[in-house]
Amino acid sequence: MDNIPNHLSKIDGQLGKLIILGFPFEELAINASFEEIVFLLLHSHLPTQGELNLLTKKLLDYRDLDPKILDVLKSAAENEIEPTEALRIGVSCLSMDMHSHRMDKEGISGALKIIASIPVITATYWRLINNKTIIDPHPALGHAANYLYMLTGEEPSLEHIRGLEIYLNTVVEHGLNASTFSARVVMSTRSDFVSAITAAIGALKGILHGGAPGPVIDMLLEIKTFSEIESYLRHKFESRERLMGFGHRIYRVKDPRAVLLSEVAEDLWHHKDLSEFWTLAIDVERIALRLLKEYKPHRSIKTNVEYHTALVLHGLDIPTPLFTSTFTISRVVGWLAHCFEQLEQDRIIRPKSIYTGPSEQKWSPIAER
Ligand code: ACO
């Protein structure tokens, strides 16, 4: 297949570097608000104050949830649909809302409507499946803070808002990973944003991709004490299971996003009285890396972003079943930036495959088979 040009991000897997639109990702993650990152990815330059105010206002205005979509989410909750699947269903229903508002389905307003809706759908669905009253969006809170508010009904602390923003800024864009590729393939047929993002959520959900951090927490909760770590992990290797939060197709060193997020997580956990959990997680990482070297000596399998994502999101008290949807709140921006780029390139994506099936078969009538 031809290489797909991309002006959004560059990854150096040997050195562990990630550049987004020319900036080291760490610089953006630490300094920017999430709204600034949205503008940067959709317009390829940092916003002026006026441009940022306009984008922030649009994201706020687009937070309302169409009653038709709320009905669908209620029905999903009655059927106990898993939260990421409910998000995928909710996002695909945005077509109805865009249609009734005559929004440009492949333009900036359509993109911002999708970005604004994802935290709202996620938080609303979480309240529905937990039989709690739905919380309306808070007009004075930004994108990250409003998500935390809509989950709990309480105004989040500055520490939690900033922790979540750094996380969202860190995972917003990462080249042609499986979910971004899915979005681009759909867009390359001249389809629409809602279809592309629905497909991308389907790809993100799997445990080899954005579904990994939930199982990281499950693993840590199962291990419980230091003395159990090595036997637990050896059992995983011997039963040919993969360790969630380790390994990457591109990185041969520790994922640089994991390096940054481990600092964010450490800060969060030190402010909690639960630092035992943090210590256990760090011991599990250290022992897992030693065992990965022992069991897979010819590979260079290191910690990936999802291990420390799990620790950050758990530290922010975000429920484990919402980890993948919370990832989506951020990554949707990268997907949409790729969708715009794909529209400009206007070339269908069609990888070649190598035929490995049988040859020279002869037809036989059904009675003779
Ligand atoms: N635990 C144990 N073994 C592993 C792991 C792991 N986490 N990752 C790779 N391996 C092993 C495979 O078993 C295989 O071994 P073999 O050669 O003896 O058969 C070898 O390494 C190569 O495996 P591939 O699947 O070809 O490696 P690839 O680099 O393509 O896989 C992937 C990348 C899918 C992320 C893999 O490392 C994995 O499954 N990790 C666990 C899931 C995970 O954390 N996913 C999140 C990734 S980050 C993100 O998507 C945002």
XYZ file of C-alpha atoms and ligand atoms in Angstrom, residues 171 174 177-179 204 206-213 216 236-237 240-252 255 257 292 295-296 299-302 304-307 309 327 331, ligand 1:
97
model
C -3.380 10.988 24.022
C -0.827 9.371 17.486
C -2.969 3.669 14.807
C -5.827 1.175 14.256
C -8.696 3.515 15.176
C -10.596 1.666 19.728
C -10.746 -3.724 21.574
C -8.347 -4.688 24.397
C -5.307 -4.649 22.118
C -5.911 -0.908 21.547
C -7.920 1.556 23.683
C -9.620 -1.168 25.712
C -6.366 -2.024 27.536
C -6.425 0.293 30.614
C -4.714 -3.049 33.817
C -0.093 -15.076 32.571
C 2.978 -15.803 30.431
C 0.065 -17.377 26.767
C -1.923 -14.325 27.874
C -0.712 -10.810 27.064
C 0.092 -8.307 29.768
C -2.156 -5.312 29.296
C -0.337 -1.974 29.162
C 2.880 -3.393 27.673
C 4.092 -3.602 24.081
C 3.676 -1.369 21.059
C 3.973 -1.824 17.304
C 6.202 1.256 16.956
C 7.935 2.005 20.284
C 11.033 -0.027 21.158
C 6.255 5.048 25.333
C 3.345 9.338 26.823
C 9.024 -9.726 29.441
C 9.939 -14.747 28.221
C 10.347 -12.673 25.022
C 11.498 -8.528 21.490
C 11.815 -5.127 23.109
C 8.485 -4.952 24.917
C 8.164 -1.915 27.170
C 2.875 1.575 26.792
C 0.628 4.585 27.385
C -2.282 2.485 28.648
C -0.546 1.281 31.829
C -3.467 5.939 31.624
C -9.882 8.074 25.850
C -8.743 10.919 20.517
N 2.441 -9.355 26.759
C 3.023 -10.516 26.395
N 3.533 -10.753 25.170
C 3.456 -9.746 24.281
C 2.883 -8.494 24.582
C 2.368 -8.327 25.880
N 1.792 -7.181 26.247
N 2.939 -7.705 23.498
C 3.528 -8.426 22.526
N 3.822 -9.657 23.004
C 4.481 -10.739 22.272
C 3.500 -11.554 21.443
O 2.935 -12.592 22.192
C 4.402 -12.077 20.338
O 5.178 -13.126 20.861
P 5.712 -14.325 19.902
O 6.577 -13.674 18.869
O 6.437 -15.213 20.845
O 4.460 -14.933 19.309
C 5.324 -10.889 20.103
O 5.377 -10.171 21.335
C 4.883 -9.959 19.000
O 3.491 -9.704 19.105
P 2.694 -8.770 18.086
O 1.238 -8.824 18.398
O 3.124 -9.107 16.689
O 3.343 -7.364 18.464
P 2.841 -5.934 18.109
O 3.985 -5.053 18.379
O 2.262 -5.897 16.763
O 1.674 -5.721 19.152
C 0.279 -4.780 20.758
C 1.358 -4.524 19.703
C -0.998 -5.284 20.086
C -0.024 -3.444 21.454
C 0.799 -5.819 21.784
O 2.014 -5.388 22.347
C -0.205 -6.146 22.862
O -1.062 -6.999 22.665
N -0.142 -5.445 24.052
C -1.097 -5.645 25.106
C -2.357 -4.823 24.854
C -2.114 -3.348 25.049
O -1.533 -2.909 26.042
N -2.602 -2.530 24.099
C -2.493 -1.062 24.126
C -1.518 -0.576 23.084
S -1.318 1.193 23.132
C -2.706 1.795 22.321
O -3.280 1.136 21.505
C -3.202 3.162 22.654
